[in-house]
PDB file of C-alpha atoms in Angstrom:
ATOM      1  CA  UNK A1175     -92.661 -49.807 -78.910  1.00  0.00           C
ATOM      2  CA  UNK A1176     -89.300 -48.218 -78.190  1.00  0.00           C
ATOM      3  CA  UNK A1177     -86.056 -48.578 -80.058  1.00  0.00           C
ATOM      4  CA  UNK A1178     -84.722 -50.366 -76.948  1.00  0.00           C
ATOM      5  CA  UNK A1179     -87.386 -53.033 -77.372  1.00  0.00           C
ATOM      6  CA  UNK A1180     -86.530 -53.395 -81.059  1.00  0.00           C
ATOM      7  CA  UNK A1181     -82.820 -53.665 -80.336  1.00  0.00           C
ATOM      8  CA  UNK A1182     -83.560 -56.278 -77.657  1.00  0.00           C
ATOM      9  CA  UNK A1183     -85.467 -58.355 -80.229  1.00  0.00           C
ATOM     10  CA  UNK A1184     -82.707 -57.869 -82.816  1.00  0.00           C
ATOM     11  CA  UNK A1185     -80.063 -58.873 -80.277  1.00  0.00           C
ATOM     12  CA  UNK A1186     -81.967 -61.988 -79.246  1.00  0.00           C
ATOM     13  CA  UNK A1187     -82.462 -62.996 -82.875  1.00  0.00           C
ATOM     14  CA  UNK A1188     -78.757 -62.388 -83.586  1.00  0.00           C
ATOM     15  CA  UNK A1189     -77.742 -64.724 -80.761  1.00  0.00           C
ATOM     16  CA  UNK A1190     -80.347 -67.317 -81.803  1.00  0.00           C
ATOM     17  CA  UNK A1191     -79.009 -67.384 -85.367  1.00  0.00           C
ATOM     18  CA  UNK A1192     -75.517 -68.233 -84.096  1.00  0.00           C
ATOM     19  CA  UNK A1193     -76.871 -70.950 -81.820  1.00  0.00           C
ATOM     20  CA  UNK A1194     -78.706 -72.396 -84.828  1.00  0.00           C
ATOM     21  CA  UNK A1195     -75.494 -72.373 -86.865  1.00  0.00           C
ATOM     22  CA  UNK A1196     -73.689 -74.266 -84.098  1.00  0.00           C
ATOM     23  CA  UNK A1197     -76.413 -76.874 -83.786  1.00  0.00           C
ATOM     24  CA  UNK A1198     -76.920 -77.313 -87.522  1.00  0.00           C
ATOM     25  CA  UNK A1199     -73.169 -77.758 -88.010  1.00  0.00           C
ATOM     26  CA  UNK A1200     -72.888 -80.270 -85.185  1.00  0.00           C
ATOM     27  CA  UNK A1201     -75.847 -82.314 -86.379  1.00  0.00           C
ATOM     28  CA  UNK A1202     -74.587 -82.252 -89.975  1.00  0.00           C
ATOM     29  CA  UNK A1203     -71.343 -83.761 -88.687  1.00  0.00           C
ATOM     30  CA  UNK A1204     -72.674 -86.363 -86.239  1.00  0.00           C
ATOM     31  CA  UNK A1205     -75.671 -87.838 -88.061  1.00  0.00           C
ATOM     32  CA  UNK A1206     -75.045 -91.282 -89.554  1.00  0.00           C
ATOM     33  CA  UNK A1207     -76.881 -93.590 -91.895  1.00  0.00           C
ATOM     34  CA  UNK A1208     -78.478 -93.587 -95.283  1.00  0.00           C
ATOM     35  CA  UNK A1209     -81.520 -91.664 -94.049  1.00  0.00           C
ATOM     36  CA  UNK A1210     -79.285 -88.909 -92.709  1.00  0.00           C
ATOM     37  CA  UNK A1211     -77.661 -87.775 -95.940  1.00  0.00           C
ATOM     38  CA  UNK A1212     -80.442 -85.548 -97.279  1.00  0.00           C
ATOM     39  CA  UNK A1213     -80.988 -83.919 -93.873  1.00  0.00           C
ATOM     40  CA  UNK A1214     -77.255 -83.370 -93.417  1.00  0.00           C
ATOM     41  CA  UNK A1215     -77.022 -81.723 -96.831  1.00  0.00           C
ATOM     42  CA  UNK A1216     -79.944 -79.455 -96.023  1.00  0.00           C
ATOM     43  CA  UNK A1217     -78.437 -78.467 -92.668  1.00  0.00           C
ATOM     44  CA  UNK A1218     -75.106 -77.691 -94.327  1.00  0.00           C
ATOM     45  CA  UNK A1219     -76.828 -75.501 -96.927  1.00  0.00           C
ATOM     46  CA  UNK A1220     -78.837 -73.679 -94.265  1.00  0.00           C
ATOM     47  CA  UNK A1221     -75.747 -72.817 -92.211  1.00  0.00           C
ATOM     48  CA  UNK A1222     -74.660 -70.088 -94.618  1.00  0.00           C
ATOM     49  CA  UNK A1223     -78.153 -68.643 -94.749  1.00  0.00           C
ATOM     50  CA  UNK A1224     -78.334 -68.527 -90.941  1.00  0.00           C
ATOM     51  CA  UNK A1225     -74.930 -66.801 -90.853  1.00  0.00           C
ATOM     52  CA  UNK A1226     -76.228 -64.286 -93.376  1.00  0.00           C
ATOM     53  CA  UNK A1227     -79.216 -63.652 -91.111  1.00  0.00           C
ATOM     54  CA  UNK A1228     -76.877 -62.973 -88.185  1.00  0.00           C
ATOM     55  CA  UNK A1229     -74.810 -60.586 -90.319  1.00  0.00           C
ATOM     56  CA  UNK A1230     -77.914 -58.688 -91.445  1.00  0.00           C
ATOM     57  CA  UNK A1231     -79.198 -58.460 -87.868  1.00  0.00           C
ATOM     58  CA  UNK A1232     -75.795 -57.308 -86.622  1.00  0.00           C
ATOM     59  CA  UNK A1233     -75.630 -54.653 -89.323  1.00  0.00           C
ATOM     60  CA  UNK A1234     -79.109 -53.430 -88.390  1.00  0.00           C
ATOM     61  CA  UNK A1235     -78.065 -53.191 -84.745  1.00  0.00           C
ATOM     62  CA  UNK A1236     -75.056 -51.128 -85.802  1.00  0.00           C
ATOM     63  CA  UNK A1237     -77.314 -48.850 -87.867  1.00  0.00           C
ATOM     64  CA  UNK A1238     -79.394 -48.324 -84.740  1.00  0.00           C
ATOM     65  CA  UNK A1239     -76.203 -47.313 -82.903  1.00  0.00           C
ATOM     66  CA  UNK A1240     -75.993 -50.578 -80.973  1.00  0.00           C
ATOM     67  CA  UNK A1241     -73.254 -53.179 -80.964  1.00  0.00           C
ATOM     68  CA  UNK A1242     -74.048 -56.812 -81.754  1.00  0.00           C
ATOM     69  CA  UNK A1243     -73.282 -58.988 -78.725  1.00  0.00           C
ATOM     70  CA  UNK A1244     -70.201 -61.136 -78.312  1.00  0.00           C
ATOM     71  CA  UNK A1245     -70.032 -64.696 -77.054  1.00  0.00           C
ATOM     72  CA  UNK A1246     -70.299 -63.699 -73.382  1.00  0.00           C
ATOM     73  CA  UNK A1247     -73.931 -62.775 -74.066  1.00  0.00           C
ATOM     74  CA  UNK A1248     -74.697 -66.273 -75.294  1.00  0.00           C
ATOM     75  CA  UNK A1249     -77.002 -68.568 -73.345  1.00  0.00           C
ATOM     76  CA  UNK A1250     -77.996 -71.829 -75.027  1.00  0.00           C
ATOM     77  CA  UNK A1251     -81.747 -72.347 -75.505  1.00  0.00           C
ATOM     78  CA  UNK A1252     -82.120 -74.898 -78.303  1.00  0.00           C
ATOM     79  CA  UNK A1253     -82.280 -77.965 -76.075  1.00  0.00           C
ATOM     80  CA  UNK A1254     -84.251 -80.046 -78.575  1.00  0.00           C
ATOM     81  CA  UNK A1255     -81.645 -79.448 -81.294  1.00  0.00           C
ATOM     82  CA  UNK A1256     -78.744 -80.990 -79.400  1.00  0.00           C
ATOM     83  CA  UNK A1257     -77.051 -83.873 -81.227  1.00  0.00           C
ATOM     84  CA  UNK A1258     -78.797 -87.165 -80.533  1.00  0.00           C
ATOM     85  CA  UNK A1259     -77.130 -89.880 -78.495  1.00  0.00           C
ATOM     86  CA  UNK A1260     -78.077 -92.307 -81.274  1.00  0.00           C
ATOM     87  CA  UNK A1261     -76.416 -90.746 -84.318  1.00  0.00           C
ATOM     88  CA  UNK A1262     -78.912 -92.479 -86.623  1.00  0.00           C
ATOM     89  CA  UNK A1263     -81.850 -90.740 -84.915  1.00  0.00           C
ATOM     90  CA  UNK A1264     -82.554 -88.406 -87.816  1.00  0.00           C
ATOM     91  CA  UNK A1265     -86.140 -87.872 -86.679  1.00  0.00           C
ATOM     92  CA  UNK A1266     -85.049 -86.191 -83.420  1.00  0.00           C
ATOM     93  CA  UNK A1267     -82.918 -83.737 -85.390  1.00  0.00           C
ATOM     94  CA  UNK A1268     -85.826 -83.014 -87.725  1.00  0.00           C
ATOM     95  CA  UNK A1269     -88.042 -82.352 -84.684  1.00  0.00           C
ATOM     96  CA  UNK A1270     -85.352 -80.106 -83.194  1.00  0.00           C
ATOM     97  CA  UNK A1271     -85.064 -78.109 -86.412  1.00  0.00           C
ATOM     98  CA  UNK A1272     -88.838 -77.691 -86.558  1.00  0.00           C
ATOM     99  CA  UNK A1273     -88.899 -76.393 -82.990  1.00  0.00           C
ATOM    100  CA  UNK A1274     -86.011 -73.988 -83.680  1.00  0.00           C
ATOM    101  CA  UNK A1275     -87.711 -72.731 -86.834  1.00  0.00           C
ATOM    102  CA  UNK A1276     -90.998 -72.228 -84.972  1.00  0.00           C
ATOM    103  CA  UNK A1277     -89.151 -70.150 -82.370  1.00  0.00           C
ATOM    104  CA  UNK A1278     -87.421 -68.120 -85.089  1.00  0.00           C
ATOM    105  CA  UNK A1279     -90.706 -67.515 -86.891  1.00  0.00           C
ATOM    106  CA  UNK A1280     -92.284 -66.294 -83.657  1.00  0.00           C
ATOM    107  CA  UNK A1281     -89.307 -63.973 -83.029  1.00  0.00           C
ATOM    108  CA  UNK A1282     -89.414 -62.444 -86.505  1.00  0.00           C
ATOM    109  CA  UNK A1283     -93.182 -61.966 -86.361  1.00  0.00           C
ATOM    110  CA  UNK A1284     -92.730 -60.143 -83.034  1.00  0.00           C
ATOM    111  CA  UNK A1285     -89.986 -58.034 -84.586  1.00  0.00           C
ATOM    112  CA  UNK A1286     -92.239 -57.145 -87.525  1.00  0.00           C
ATOM    113  CA  UNK A1287     -94.995 -56.093 -85.139  1.00  0.00           C
ATOM    114  CA  UNK A1288     -92.606 -54.044 -82.994  1.00  0.00           C
ATOM    115  CA  UNK A1289     -91.039 -52.360 -86.014  1.00  0.00           C
ATOM    116  CA  UNK A1290     -94.452 -51.541 -87.461  1.00  0.00           C
ATOM    117  CA  UNK A1291     -95.566 -49.973 -84.174  1.00  0.00           C
ATOM    118  CA  UNK A1292     -92.316 -47.980 -83.963  1.00  0.00           C
ATOM    119  CA  UNK A1293     -92.583 -46.802 -87.586  1.00  0.00           C
ATOM    120  CA  UNK A1294     -89.254 -48.502 -88.386  1.00  0.00           C
ATOM    121  CA  UNK A1295     -89.707 -49.797 -91.953  1.00  0.00           C
ATOM    122  CA  UNK A1296     -86.068 -50.824 -92.319  1.00  0.00           C
ATOM    123  CA  UNK A1297     -86.184 -53.222 -89.372  1.00  0.00           C
ATOM    124  CA  UNK A1298     -89.589 -54.408 -90.555  1.00  0.00           C
ATOM    125  CA  UNK A1299     -88.132 -55.198 -93.991  1.00  0.00           C
ATOM    126  CA  UNK A1300     -85.188 -57.065 -92.437  1.00  0.00           C
ATOM    127  CA  UNK A1301     -87.557 -59.145 -90.321  1.00  0.00           C
ATOM    128  CA  UNK A1302     -89.914 -59.885 -93.236  1.00  0.00           C
ATOM    129  CA  UNK A1303     -87.011 -61.031 -95.420  1.00  0.00           C
ATOM    130  CA  UNK A1304     -85.586 -63.340 -92.755  1.00  0.00           C
ATOM    131  CA  UNK A1305     -89.064 -64.602 -91.822  1.00  0.00           C
ATOM    132  CA  UNK A1306     -89.554 -65.793 -95.405  1.00  0.00           C
ATOM    133  CA  UNK A1307     -86.319 -67.812 -95.203  1.00  0.00           C
ATOM    134  CA  UNK A1308     -87.287 -69.346 -91.856  1.00  0.00           C
ATOM    135  CA  UNK A1309     -90.722 -70.331 -93.151  1.00  0.00           C
ATOM    136  CA  UNK A1310     -89.077 -71.991 -96.163  1.00  0.00           C
ATOM    137  CA  UNK A1311     -86.773 -73.967 -93.830  1.00  0.00           C
ATOM    138  CA  UNK A1312     -89.780 -75.051 -91.783  1.00  0.00           C
ATOM    139  CA  UNK A1313     -91.596 -76.220 -94.910  1.00  0.00           C
ATOM    140  CA  UNK A1314     -88.582 -78.247 -96.037  1.00  0.00           C
ATOM    141  CA  UNK A1315     -88.238 -79.955 -92.652  1.00  0.00           C
ATOM    142  CA  UNK A1316     -91.973 -80.646 -92.456  1.00  0.00           C
ATOM    143  CA  UNK A1317     -91.434 -82.572 -95.680  1.00  0.00           C
ATOM    144  CA  UNK A1318     -88.550 -84.492 -94.114  1.00  0.00           C
ATOM    145  CA  UNK A1319     -90.761 -85.227 -91.122  1.00  0.00           C
ATOM    146  CA  UNK A1320     -93.327 -86.855 -93.415  1.00  0.00           C
ATOM    147  CA  UNK A1321     -90.901 -88.958 -95.416  1.00  0.00           C
ATOM    148  CA  UNK A1322     -88.388 -90.144 -92.809  1.00  0.00           C
ATOM    149  CA  UNK A1323     -89.042 -93.233 -90.714  1.00  0.00           C
ATOM    150  CA  UNK A1324     -90.135 -92.811 -87.111  1.00  0.00           C
ATOM    151  CA  UNK A1325     -88.117 -94.754 -84.572  1.00  0.00           C
TER     152      UNK A1325
END
């Protein structure tokens, strides 16, 4: 595994974290109804953590003598996390979060593997730390999935 491959994974994760922030913020604003409040609160709390992930990833890119990408590098991929047409459709947001978290978990596991192969313990540590946060988010939203009504 080359440093270029590691920086590509870091760059992709950096962009993904910002897309997650945008979608979490939007859904926290647009969701309506009594069932939405707990999910909205969770999304709002997770926004800062996702921003912290992006900062950490950007700093690691800088340490590797790369520049984190700007907005022109952004291409939206989280189609299932778009705000629902029915703003009381909390379940679709929960499903979207679970899909986004699954993608993030896959990315960070790939980054761990790449960093291990490249003997890059710093990047490996960054990825392990963020992976733990993403797995915790997934666990929380699996709980929401079980307790919120299906439409």
